XYZ file of C-alpha atoms in Angstrom:
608
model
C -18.343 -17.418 -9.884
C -20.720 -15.854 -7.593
C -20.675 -12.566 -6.077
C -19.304 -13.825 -2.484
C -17.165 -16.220 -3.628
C -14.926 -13.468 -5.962
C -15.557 -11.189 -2.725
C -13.663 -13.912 -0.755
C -10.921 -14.637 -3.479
C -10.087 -10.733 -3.300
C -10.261 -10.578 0.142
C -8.084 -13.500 0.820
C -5.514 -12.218 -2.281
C -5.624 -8.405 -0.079
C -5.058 -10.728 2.996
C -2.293 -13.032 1.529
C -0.153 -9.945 -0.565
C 0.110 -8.132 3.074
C 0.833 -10.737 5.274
C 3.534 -11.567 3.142
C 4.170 -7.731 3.201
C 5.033 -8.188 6.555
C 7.272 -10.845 6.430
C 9.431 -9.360 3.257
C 10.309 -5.892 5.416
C 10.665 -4.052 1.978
C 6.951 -4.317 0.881
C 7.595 -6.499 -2.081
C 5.239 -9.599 -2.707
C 6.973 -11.918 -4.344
C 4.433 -13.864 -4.833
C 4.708 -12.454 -8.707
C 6.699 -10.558 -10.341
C 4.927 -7.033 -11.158
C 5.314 -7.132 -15.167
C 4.869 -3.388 -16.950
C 1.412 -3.120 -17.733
C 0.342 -4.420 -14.252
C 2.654 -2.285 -12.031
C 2.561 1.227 -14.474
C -0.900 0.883 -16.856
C -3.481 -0.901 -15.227
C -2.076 -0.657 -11.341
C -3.889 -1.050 -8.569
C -1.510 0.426 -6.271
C -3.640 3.790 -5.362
C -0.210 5.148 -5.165
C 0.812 4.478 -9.339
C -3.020 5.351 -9.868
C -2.426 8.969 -8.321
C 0.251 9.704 -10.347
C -1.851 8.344 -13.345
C -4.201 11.057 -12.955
C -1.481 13.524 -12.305
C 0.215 12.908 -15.737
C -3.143 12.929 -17.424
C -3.854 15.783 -15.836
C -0.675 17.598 -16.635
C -1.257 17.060 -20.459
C -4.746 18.426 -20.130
C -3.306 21.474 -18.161
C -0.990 22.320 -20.917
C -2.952 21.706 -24.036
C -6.064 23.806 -22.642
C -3.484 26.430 -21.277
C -2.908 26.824 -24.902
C -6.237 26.970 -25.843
C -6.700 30.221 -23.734
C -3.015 31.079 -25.344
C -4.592 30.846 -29.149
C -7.723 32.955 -28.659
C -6.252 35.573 -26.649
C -3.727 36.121 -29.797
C -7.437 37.110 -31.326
C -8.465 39.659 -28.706
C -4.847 41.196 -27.985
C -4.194 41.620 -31.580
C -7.418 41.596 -33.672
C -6.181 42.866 -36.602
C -3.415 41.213 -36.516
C -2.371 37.607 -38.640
C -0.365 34.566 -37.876
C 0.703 32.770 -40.625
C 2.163 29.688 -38.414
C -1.250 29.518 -37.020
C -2.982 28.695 -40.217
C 0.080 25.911 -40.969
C -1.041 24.024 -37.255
C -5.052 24.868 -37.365
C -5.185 24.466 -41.348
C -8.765 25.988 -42.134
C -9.734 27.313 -38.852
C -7.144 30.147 -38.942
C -7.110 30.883 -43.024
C -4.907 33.730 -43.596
C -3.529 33.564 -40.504
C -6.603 34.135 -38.100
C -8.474 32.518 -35.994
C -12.110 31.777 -37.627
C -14.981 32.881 -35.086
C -15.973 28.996 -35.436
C -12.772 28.167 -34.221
C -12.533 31.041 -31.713
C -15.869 29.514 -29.926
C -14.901 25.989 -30.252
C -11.388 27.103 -28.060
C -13.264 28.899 -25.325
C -15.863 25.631 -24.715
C -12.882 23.676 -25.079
C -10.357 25.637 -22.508
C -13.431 25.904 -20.075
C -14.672 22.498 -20.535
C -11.100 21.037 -20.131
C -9.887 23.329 -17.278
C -12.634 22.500 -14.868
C -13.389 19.110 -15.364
C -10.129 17.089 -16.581
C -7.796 19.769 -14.545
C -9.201 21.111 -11.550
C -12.147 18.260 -11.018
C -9.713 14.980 -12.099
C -6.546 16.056 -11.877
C -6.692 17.951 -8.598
C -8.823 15.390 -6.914
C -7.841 12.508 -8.731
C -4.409 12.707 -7.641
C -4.515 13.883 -4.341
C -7.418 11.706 -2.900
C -6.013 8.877 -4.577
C -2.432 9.603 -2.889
C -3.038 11.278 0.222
C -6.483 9.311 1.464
C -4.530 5.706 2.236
C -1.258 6.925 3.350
C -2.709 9.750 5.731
C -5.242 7.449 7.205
C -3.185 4.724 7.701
C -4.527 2.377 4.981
C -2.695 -0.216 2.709
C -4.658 0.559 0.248
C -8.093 1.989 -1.146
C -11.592 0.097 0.038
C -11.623 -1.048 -3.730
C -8.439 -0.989 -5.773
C -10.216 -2.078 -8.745
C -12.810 0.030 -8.691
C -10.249 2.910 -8.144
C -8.338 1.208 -11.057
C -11.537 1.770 -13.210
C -12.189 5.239 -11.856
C -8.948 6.357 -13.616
C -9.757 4.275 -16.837
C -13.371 6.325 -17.171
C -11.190 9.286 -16.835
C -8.536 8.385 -19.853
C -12.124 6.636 -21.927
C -13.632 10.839 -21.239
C -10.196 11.876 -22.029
C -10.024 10.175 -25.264
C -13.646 10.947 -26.254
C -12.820 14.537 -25.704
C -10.016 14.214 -27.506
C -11.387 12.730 -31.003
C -13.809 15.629 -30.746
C -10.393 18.102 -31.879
C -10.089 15.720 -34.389
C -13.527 15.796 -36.399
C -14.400 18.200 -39.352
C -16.923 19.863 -38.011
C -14.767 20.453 -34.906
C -15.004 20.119 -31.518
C -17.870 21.509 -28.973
C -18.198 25.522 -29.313
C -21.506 26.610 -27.263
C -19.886 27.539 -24.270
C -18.584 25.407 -21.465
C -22.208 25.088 -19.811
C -23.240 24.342 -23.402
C -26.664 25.299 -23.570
C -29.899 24.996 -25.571
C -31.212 25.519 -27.958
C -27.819 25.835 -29.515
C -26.467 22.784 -27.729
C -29.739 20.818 -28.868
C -30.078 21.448 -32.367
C -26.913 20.287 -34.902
C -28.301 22.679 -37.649
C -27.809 25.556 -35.015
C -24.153 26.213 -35.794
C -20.852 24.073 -37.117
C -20.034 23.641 -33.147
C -23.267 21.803 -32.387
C -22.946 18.584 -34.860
C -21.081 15.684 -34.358
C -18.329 17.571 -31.802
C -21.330 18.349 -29.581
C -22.466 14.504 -29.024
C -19.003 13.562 -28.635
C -18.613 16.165 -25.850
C -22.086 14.920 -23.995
C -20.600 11.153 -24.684
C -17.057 12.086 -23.215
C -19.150 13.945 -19.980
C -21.085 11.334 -19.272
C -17.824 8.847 -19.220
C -16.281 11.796 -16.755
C -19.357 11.536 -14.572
C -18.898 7.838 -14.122
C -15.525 7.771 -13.265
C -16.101 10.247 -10.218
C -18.670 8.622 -8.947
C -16.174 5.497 -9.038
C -13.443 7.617 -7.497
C -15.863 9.698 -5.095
C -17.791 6.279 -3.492
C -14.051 4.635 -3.013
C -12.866 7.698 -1.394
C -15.780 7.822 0.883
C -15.786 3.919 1.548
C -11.799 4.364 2.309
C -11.911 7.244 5.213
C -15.350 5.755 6.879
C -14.183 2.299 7.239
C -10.368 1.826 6.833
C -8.610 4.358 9.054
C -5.804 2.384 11.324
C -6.058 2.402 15.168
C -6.380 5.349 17.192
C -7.285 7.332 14.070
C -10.868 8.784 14.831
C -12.430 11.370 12.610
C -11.142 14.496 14.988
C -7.789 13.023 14.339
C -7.797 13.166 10.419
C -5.863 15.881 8.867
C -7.681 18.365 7.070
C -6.409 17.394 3.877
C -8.522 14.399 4.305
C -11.547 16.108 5.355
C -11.372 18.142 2.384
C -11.382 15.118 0.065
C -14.093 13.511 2.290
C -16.250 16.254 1.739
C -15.430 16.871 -1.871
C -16.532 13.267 -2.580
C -19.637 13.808 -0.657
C -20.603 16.943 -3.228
C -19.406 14.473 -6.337
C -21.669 11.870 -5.163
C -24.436 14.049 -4.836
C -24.328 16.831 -7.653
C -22.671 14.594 -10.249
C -25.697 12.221 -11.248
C -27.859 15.963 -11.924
C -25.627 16.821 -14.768
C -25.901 13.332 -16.112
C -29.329 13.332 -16.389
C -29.092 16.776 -17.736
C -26.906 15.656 -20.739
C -28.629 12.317 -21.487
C -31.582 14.454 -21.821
C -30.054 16.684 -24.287
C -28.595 13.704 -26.357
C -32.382 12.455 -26.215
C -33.150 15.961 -27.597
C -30.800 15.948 -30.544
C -31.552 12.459 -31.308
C -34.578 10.992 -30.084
C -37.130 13.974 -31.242
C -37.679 14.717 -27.750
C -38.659 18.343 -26.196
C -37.228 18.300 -23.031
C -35.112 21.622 -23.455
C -37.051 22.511 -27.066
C -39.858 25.175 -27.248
C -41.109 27.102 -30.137
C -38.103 27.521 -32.043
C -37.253 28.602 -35.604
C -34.655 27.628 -37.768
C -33.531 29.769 -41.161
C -37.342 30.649 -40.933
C -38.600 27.093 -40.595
C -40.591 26.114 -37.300
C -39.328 23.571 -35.755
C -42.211 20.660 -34.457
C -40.801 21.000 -30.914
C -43.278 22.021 -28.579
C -43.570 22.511 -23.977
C -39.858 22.214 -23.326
C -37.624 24.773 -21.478
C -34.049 25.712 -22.181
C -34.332 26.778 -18.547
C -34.909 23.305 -17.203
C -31.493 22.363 -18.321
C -29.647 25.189 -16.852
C -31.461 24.184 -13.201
C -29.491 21.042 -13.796
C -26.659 22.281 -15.072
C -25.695 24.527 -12.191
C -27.228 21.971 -10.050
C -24.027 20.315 -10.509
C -22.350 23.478 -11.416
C -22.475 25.523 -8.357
C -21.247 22.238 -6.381
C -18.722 21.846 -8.516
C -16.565 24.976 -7.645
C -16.517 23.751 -4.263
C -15.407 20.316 -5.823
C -12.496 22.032 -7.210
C -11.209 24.547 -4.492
C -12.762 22.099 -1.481
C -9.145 19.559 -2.060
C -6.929 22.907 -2.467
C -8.353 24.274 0.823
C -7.408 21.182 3.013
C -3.929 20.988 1.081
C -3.272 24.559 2.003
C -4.007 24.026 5.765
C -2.034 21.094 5.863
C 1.247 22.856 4.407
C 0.503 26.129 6.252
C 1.005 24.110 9.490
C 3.921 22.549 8.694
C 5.933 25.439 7.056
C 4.421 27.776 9.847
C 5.507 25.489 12.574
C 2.519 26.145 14.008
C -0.610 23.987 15.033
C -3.484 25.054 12.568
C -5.528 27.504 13.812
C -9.625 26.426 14.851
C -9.502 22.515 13.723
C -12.876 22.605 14.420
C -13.725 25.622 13.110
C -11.742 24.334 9.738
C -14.060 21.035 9.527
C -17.657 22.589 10.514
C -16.680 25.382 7.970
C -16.224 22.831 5.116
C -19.463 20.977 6.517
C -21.382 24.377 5.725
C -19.996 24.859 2.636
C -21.195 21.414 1.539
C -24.700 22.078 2.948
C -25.004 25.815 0.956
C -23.111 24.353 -2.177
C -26.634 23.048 -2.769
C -28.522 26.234 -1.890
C -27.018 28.512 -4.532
C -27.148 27.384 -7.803
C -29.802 30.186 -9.373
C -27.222 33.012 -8.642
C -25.834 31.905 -12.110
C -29.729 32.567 -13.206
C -30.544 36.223 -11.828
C -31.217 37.041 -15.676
C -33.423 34.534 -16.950
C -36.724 36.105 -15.582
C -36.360 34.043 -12.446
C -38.793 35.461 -9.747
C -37.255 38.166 -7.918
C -38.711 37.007 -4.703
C -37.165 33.845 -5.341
C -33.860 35.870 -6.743
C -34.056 37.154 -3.054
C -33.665 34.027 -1.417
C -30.997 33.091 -3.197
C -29.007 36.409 -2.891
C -29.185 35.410 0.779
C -27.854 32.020 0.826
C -24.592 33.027 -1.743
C -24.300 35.866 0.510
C -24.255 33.343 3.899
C -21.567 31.137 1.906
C -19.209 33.907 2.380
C -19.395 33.188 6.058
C -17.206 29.838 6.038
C -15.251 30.868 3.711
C -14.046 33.624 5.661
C -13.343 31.616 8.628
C -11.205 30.223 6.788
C -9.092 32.709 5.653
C -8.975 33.778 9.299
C -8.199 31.036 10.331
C -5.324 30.526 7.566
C -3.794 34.056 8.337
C -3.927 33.245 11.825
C -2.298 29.835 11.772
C 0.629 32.113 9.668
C 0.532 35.126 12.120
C 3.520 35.012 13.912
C 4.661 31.761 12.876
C 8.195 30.564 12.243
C 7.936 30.600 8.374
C 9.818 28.436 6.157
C 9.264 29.846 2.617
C 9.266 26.579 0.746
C 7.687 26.636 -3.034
C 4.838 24.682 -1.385
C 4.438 27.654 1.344
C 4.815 30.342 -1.245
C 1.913 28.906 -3.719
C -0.212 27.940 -0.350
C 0.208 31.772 0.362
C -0.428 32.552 -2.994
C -3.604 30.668 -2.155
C -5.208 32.182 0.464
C -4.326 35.695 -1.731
C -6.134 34.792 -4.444
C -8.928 33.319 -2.482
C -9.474 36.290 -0.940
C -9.119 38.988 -3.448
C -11.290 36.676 -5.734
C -14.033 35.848 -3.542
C -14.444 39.461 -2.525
C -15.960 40.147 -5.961
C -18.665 37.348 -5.539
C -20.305 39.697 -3.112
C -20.731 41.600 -5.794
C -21.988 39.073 -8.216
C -24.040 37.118 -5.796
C -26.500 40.395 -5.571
C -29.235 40.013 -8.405
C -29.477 43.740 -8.795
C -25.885 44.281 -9.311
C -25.396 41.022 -11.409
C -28.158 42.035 -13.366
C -25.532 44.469 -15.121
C -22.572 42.126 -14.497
C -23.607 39.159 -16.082
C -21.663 37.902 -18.697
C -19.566 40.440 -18.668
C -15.577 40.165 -17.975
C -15.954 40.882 -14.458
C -17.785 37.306 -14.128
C -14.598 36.068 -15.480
C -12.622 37.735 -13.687
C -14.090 36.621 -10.022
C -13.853 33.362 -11.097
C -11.106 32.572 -12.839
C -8.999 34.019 -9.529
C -10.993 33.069 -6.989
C -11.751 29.174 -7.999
C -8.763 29.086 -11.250
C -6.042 30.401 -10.067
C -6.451 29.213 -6.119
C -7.441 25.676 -7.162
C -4.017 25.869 -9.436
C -2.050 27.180 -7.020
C -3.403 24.710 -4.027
C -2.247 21.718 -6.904
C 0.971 23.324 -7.232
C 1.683 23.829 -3.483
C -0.182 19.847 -2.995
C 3.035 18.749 -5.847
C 5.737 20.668 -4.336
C 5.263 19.134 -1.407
C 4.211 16.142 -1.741
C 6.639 15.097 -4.860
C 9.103 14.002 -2.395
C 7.105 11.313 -1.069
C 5.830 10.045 -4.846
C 8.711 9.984 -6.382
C 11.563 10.036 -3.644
C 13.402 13.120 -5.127
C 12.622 17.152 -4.935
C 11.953 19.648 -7.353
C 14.702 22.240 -8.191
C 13.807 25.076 -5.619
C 15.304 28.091 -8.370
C 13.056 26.788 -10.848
C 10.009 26.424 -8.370
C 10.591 30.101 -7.318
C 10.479 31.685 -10.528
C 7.472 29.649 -11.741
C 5.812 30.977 -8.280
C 6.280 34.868 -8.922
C 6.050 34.428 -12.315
C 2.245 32.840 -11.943
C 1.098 35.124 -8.817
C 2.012 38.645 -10.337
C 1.272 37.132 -13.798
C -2.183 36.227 -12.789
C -3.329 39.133 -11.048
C -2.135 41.253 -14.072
C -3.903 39.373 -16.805
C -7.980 39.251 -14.178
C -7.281 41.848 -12.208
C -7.978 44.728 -15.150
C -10.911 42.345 -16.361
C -13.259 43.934 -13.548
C -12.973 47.349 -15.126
C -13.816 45.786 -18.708
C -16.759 44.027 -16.655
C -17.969 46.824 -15.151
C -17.747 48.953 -18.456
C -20.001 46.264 -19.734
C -18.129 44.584 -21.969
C -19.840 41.273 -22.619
C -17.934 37.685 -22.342
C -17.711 35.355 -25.271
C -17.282 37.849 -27.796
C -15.036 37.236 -30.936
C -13.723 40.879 -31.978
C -14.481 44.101 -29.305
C -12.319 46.516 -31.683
C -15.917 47.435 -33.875
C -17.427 48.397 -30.992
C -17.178 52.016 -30.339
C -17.750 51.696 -26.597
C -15.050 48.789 -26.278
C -12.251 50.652 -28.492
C -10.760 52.252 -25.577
C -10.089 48.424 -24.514
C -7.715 47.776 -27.030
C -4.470 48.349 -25.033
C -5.553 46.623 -22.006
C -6.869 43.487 -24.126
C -3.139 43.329 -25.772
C -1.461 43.606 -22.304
C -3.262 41.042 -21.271
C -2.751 38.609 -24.044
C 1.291 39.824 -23.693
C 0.879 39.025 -20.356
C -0.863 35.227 -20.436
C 1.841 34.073 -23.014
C 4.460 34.927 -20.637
C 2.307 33.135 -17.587
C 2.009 30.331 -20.119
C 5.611 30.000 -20.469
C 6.294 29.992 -16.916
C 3.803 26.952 -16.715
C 6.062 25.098 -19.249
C 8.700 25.706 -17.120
C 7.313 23.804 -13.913
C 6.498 21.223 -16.401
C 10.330 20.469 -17.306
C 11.087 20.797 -13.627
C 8.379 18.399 -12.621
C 9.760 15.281 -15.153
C 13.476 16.372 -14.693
C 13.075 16.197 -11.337
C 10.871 13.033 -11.346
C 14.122 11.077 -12.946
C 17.115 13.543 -11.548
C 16.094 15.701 -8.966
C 17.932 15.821 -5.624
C 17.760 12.024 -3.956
C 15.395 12.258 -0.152
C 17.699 10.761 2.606
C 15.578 11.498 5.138
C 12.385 9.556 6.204
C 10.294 12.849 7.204
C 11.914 16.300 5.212
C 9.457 18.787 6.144
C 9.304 17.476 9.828
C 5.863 16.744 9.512
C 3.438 15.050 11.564
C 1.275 12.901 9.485
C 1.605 9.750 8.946
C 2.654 9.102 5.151
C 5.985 10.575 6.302
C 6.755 7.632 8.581
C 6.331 5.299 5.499
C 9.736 4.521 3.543
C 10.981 6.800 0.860
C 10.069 4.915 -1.781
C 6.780 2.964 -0.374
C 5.877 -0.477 -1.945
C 2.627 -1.573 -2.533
C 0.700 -1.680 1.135
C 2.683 1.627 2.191
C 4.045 0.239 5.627
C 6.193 -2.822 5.352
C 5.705 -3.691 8.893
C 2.322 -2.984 11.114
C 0.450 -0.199 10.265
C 1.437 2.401 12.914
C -1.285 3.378 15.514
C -2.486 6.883 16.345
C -2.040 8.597 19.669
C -3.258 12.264 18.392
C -3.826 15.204 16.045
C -1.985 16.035 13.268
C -1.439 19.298 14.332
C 1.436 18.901 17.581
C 3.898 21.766 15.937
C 6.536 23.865 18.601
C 4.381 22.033 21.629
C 6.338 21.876 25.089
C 9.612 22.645 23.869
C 9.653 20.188 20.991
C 9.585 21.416 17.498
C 7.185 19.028 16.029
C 5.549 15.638 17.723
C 4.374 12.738 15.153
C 1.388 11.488 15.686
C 2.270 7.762 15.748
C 4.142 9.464 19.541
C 1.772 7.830 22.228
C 0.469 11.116 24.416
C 2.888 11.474 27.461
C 5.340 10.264 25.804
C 7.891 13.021 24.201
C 7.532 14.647 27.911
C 9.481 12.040 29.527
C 12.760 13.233 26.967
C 13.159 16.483 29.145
C-alpha cells in the first residue's frame, strides 16, 4: 500500500470515528467494539496512553526510591549488617552488607532510573500526552500511532533496563553519566560487562521513544489547536511541554551518538573515547581518543535535560497557582519569553559540569557567564509565581500545597547553583555532596513535587474520582520537611569536602565527624520513602474508590479540558470542539469569580 494511500485510509478512519462521535453524544464509536488489548495495552487514545506512562512511571519511582533506600542503609550505618538484605540481594549483600559492587551498581541505577524513566518519561510522558489535546482543543494527538509507539520504546527501554538487574555480572555501576574509560572497557570492573551494554542498548531505545513523543507533541500544538486558540492563548502548561519537546528534539540525538560510540568502543576496537590506557599492567592498543569527547556529548544532552525535567513542572505549577490563587497569573509574557531563554541558554552551559577537566579557563570564563545569566529567567519566574500568590484568595488544595512546595524548593535549590556555576568555587565543590545536594532539591525534589501537584489535580479529570485529601496532606509535609532534612545538611558535608560516590566515609579521619549526620539522614529518607508508599495506595485506591466528580469543572477552572465530560471518550468532546474567545487566565475579573475561556469576550458582562 503506498505511503498516501495508508495516509488517506487513516485520515478517513480519524474522519469517520469523529463524525460518528458527533452523532453518538457520548463519544462512543460503535463502529467496533473496543476489545482489552486495543482500548488498555496498545491504545491510541492519548488519554489511556498518558496514564500508560504514568503507571510505568510509578513503578520506576518506587523501585529506584528503593535503590537510594538500600545504599543509604550503607552510609547511615556502615558497620552495621542486615541479614534480610543478603536473603533478597543473595551475593551482593553477603553477611548482611551491601558489596561495594553492589553499592555502585545502586547509585548508577537510582540516578539512571530517576532522571530518565521518572522525571524525563514519566513526568513528560504523562502530562504532554494528557494535557497537550485536551488543553488545546484537540481530539486527539497529530499521530496516535506514533504516540502509541512512543510509549512502547519507553516499556522496550524499560524492559532492557530491567534484564540488566537480572544478569550475573549485574547491572550498570559507573555512575549515572557512565563514563570512560570505565564505561568503555568490560575488564575495567564487574559493573562494566554485559550490564553496561544492556544499559547503552536500553538508552538508546529511551532516546527513540522521545523523539517519537517530542516530534508528536510539537506536530500537535503547531497545527491542531481548535478555533480561536492562538499561541498567546495557550496555557502555560502547554508552553512548557512545547518547549520541553523542542530541547528533546534537539539534545536527545547528542547522547545517542555519544552511546553508539561507546558501544563501538567496547565492541568494534574503536578509539573514540580510548587513549593510552593500561590494564593490570598491560597496554592497551588504543591510541588518539578522548574520554573528554564523550563527556562534551554527554552533558550536551545533559545540561538540556534538567530543563527537560523541571521545564513540564514549571508550566504545571503556574497553571495550578492560578487557579487555587484565584488570581490571573502574573507576567504571561514574561512566563513564555522566560521559558524561551531558558531553552536558548540550556544549550550554552553544558561545560559547567567540566570546570575540572583542564578545560581552558578562558573558556571556563565564558561559561561561568552564561550559567550565571540562566539564573535570570529563572528568577522571573519565581517572581512572578510569588506574585501571582501575593495576596491571592488561596485555596490550599494538595495540588496548591506541592505547587508551593515547588517554587520552595526551586528556589532554595537553585540558589546553590550560583555557587556551583563559578569555576573557582566548583573547583573545590565538585563531586562533593554539595553537588548533590543543589541538585537533587533544586531539579529532584521540584520536578517531584510539580508531578505530584500535576496528579492531584489533574486525577479528577483521568479517572473521574479524587484522591483522599488526609492522605494527600500527610504525604505533602511528610515529603517537604522530609526532603529538606535529608539535602539540606549535604551542603555542609560538600563544603567539608567530602567527595560523592564513595562506599564507606567512617575510615576517613576527616569524614568521622559525619557519622551522625550520615545516619540521620538515612533515618530520615526511609521515613520520606514510606510516605511515598503512602501516595502510592492513595493514588490506586482512589483510582477504583475515591470520591465520585459530579461536577463538570471542580476547581472552577478556565481551561478547556474541564468543559469536556467527566469521564471523556475517545475524541474528548462529544459534540463540536468548543471555540476560544481568550486567555486562560480570566480569574476574580469584573465581579465574576472565574470566566472560561470557551465565554465569547463581552459576554459574562451582559449577566450584571
Amino acid at each position: 500500500m503506498s505511503n498516501e494511500a495508508t495516509l488517506h485510509s487513516q485520515h478517513e478512519g480519524v474522519h469517520g470515528a469523529m463524525t460518528h462521535d458527533h452523532h453518538d453524544g457520548h463519544g462512543h464509536d460503535h463502529h467496533h467494539e473496543d476489545s482489552f488489548i486495543s482500548k488498555y495495552i496498545f491504545s491510541l487514545d492519548h488519554k489511556m496512553i498518558a496514564k500508560q506512562y504514568l503507571l510505568t512511571g510509578i513503578i520506576w519511582a518506587i523501585i529506584g526510591a528503593l535503590f537510594s533506600v538500600l545504599f543509604r542503609l550503607q552510609l547511615g550505618y556502615p558497620d552495621a549488617t542486615f541479614p534480610w538484605l543478603e536473603s533478597i540481594l543473595g551475593h551482593w549483600a553477603k553477611g548482611g552488607r551491601i558489596s561495594p559492587e553492589a553499592y555502585y551498581a545502586l547509585v548508577t541505577m537510582h540516578g539512571t532510573i530517576l532522571v530518565f524513566f521518572v522525571l524525563t518519561a514519566g513526568l513528560t510522558g504523562t502530562f504532554s500526552n494528557f494535557l497537550i489535546p485536551l488543553q488545546v482543543g484537540a481530539r486527539d494527538m497529530a499521530s496516535p500511532f506514533m504516540n502509541m509507539l512512543s510509549y512502547w520504546f519507553f516499556f522496550l527501554a524499560s524492559m532492557v533496563m530491567m534484564s540488566s538487574l537480572f544478569v550475573q555480572t549485574g547491572p550498570a555501576s559507573g555512575g549515572w553519566t557512565s563514563y570512560p574509560p570505565l564505561s568503555a572497557l568490560g575488564d575495567a570492573s564487574i559493573g562494566s560487562k554485559i550490564g553496561m551494554d544492556l544499559w547503552l542498548i536500553s538508552m538508546a531505545l529511551f532516546i527513540v521513544s522521545s523523539l517519537l513523543g517530542s516530534l508528536n507533541y510539537i506536530s500537535t500544538i503547531l497545527n491542531m489547536r481548535t478555533k480561536g486558540m492562538s499561541m498567546t492563548k495557550m496555557p502555560l502548561s502547554i508552553w512548557s511541554f512545547f518547549f520541553t519537546a523542542v530541547l528533546g528534539v534537539l539534545s536527545f540525538p547528542v547522547l545517542l551518538s555519544g552511546a553508539i560510540l561507546l558501544l563501538f568502543d567496547r565492541h568494534a576496537g574503536t578509539s573514540f573515547y580510548l587513549s593510552d590506557l593500561f590494564v593490570a599492567g598491560k597496554a592497551l592498543p588504543n591510541e588518539g581518543g578522548s574520554a573528554i569527547l564523550y563527556q562534551h556529548l554527554f552533558w550536551f544532552l545533559g545540561h538540556p535535560e534538567v530543563y527537560i525535567i523541571i521545564l513540564p513542572a514549571m508550566g504545571m505549577v503556574s497553571e495550578i497557582l492560578a487557579v487555587n490563587s484565584r488570581k490571573p497569573i502574573f507576567g504571561y509574557l514574561a512566563m513564555v519569553g522566560s521559558m524561551f531563554a531558558i531553552v536558548i541558554l540550556a544549550f550554552l552551559v553544558w561545560a559547567h559540569h567540566m570546570f575540572v577537566t583542564g578545560l581552558n579557563p578562558f573558556l571556563g570564563s565564558v561559561f561561568v557567564l552564561l550559567t550565571l545569566l540562566i539564573a535570570v529567567p529563572s528568577a522571573i519566574k519565581v517572581f512572578n509565581w510569588l506574585t501571582t500568590i501575593w495576596k491571592g484568595n488561596i485555596r490550599f488544595t494538595p495540588a496548591a500545597l506541592f505547587s508551593i512546595g515547588f517554587v520552595s524548593t526551586f528556589i532554595s535549590g537553585g540558589l546553590t547553583g550560583i555557587w556551583l556555576g563559578n569555576s573557582s568555587i566548583d573547583i573545590h565543590l565538585h563531586d562533593t555532596y554539595f553537588v548533590i545536594a543543589h541538585f537533587h532539591i533544586v531539579m529532584g525534589v521540584s520536578a517531584f513535587f510539580g508531578m505530584f501537584a500535576g496528579i492531584y489535580h489533574w486525577f479528577p479529570k483521568m479517572f473521574g474520582r479524587y484522591m483522599n485529601n488526609t492522605i494527600a496532606y500527610i504525604h505533602f509535609y511528610v515529603t517537604l520537611v522530609g526532603a529538606y532534612l535529608i539535602f539540606w545538611p549535604m551542603h555542609y558535608e560538600g563544603m567539608a569536602g567530602m567527595p560523592r560516590r564513595y562506599y564507606d566515609y567512617s575510615t576517613w579521619e576527616s569524614f568521622k565527624q559525619f557519622a551522625e549526620l550520615n545516619h540521620f539522614i538515612s533515618s530520615v529518607v526511609i521515613i520520606v520513602f514510606f510516605a511515598q508508599l503512602l501516595f502510592v495506595v492513595n493514588y490506586f485506591y482512589s483510582m477504583y474508590k475515591g470520591r465520585k466528580v459530579t461536577e463538570l469543572n471542580p476547581w472552577g477552572a478556565t481551561t478547556l479540558e474541564w468543559s469536556t465530560p467527566i469521564n471523556p471518550g475517545h475524541g474528548n468532546w462529544p459534540g463540536e470542539i468548543p471555540e476560544v474567545h481568550r486567555w486562560p487566565y480570566d480569574y476574580s475579573k469584573d465581579g465574576v469569580d472565574f470566566i472560561p475561556q470557551t465565554t465569547p469576550v463581552g459576554a459574562h458582562e451582559s449577566k450584571h
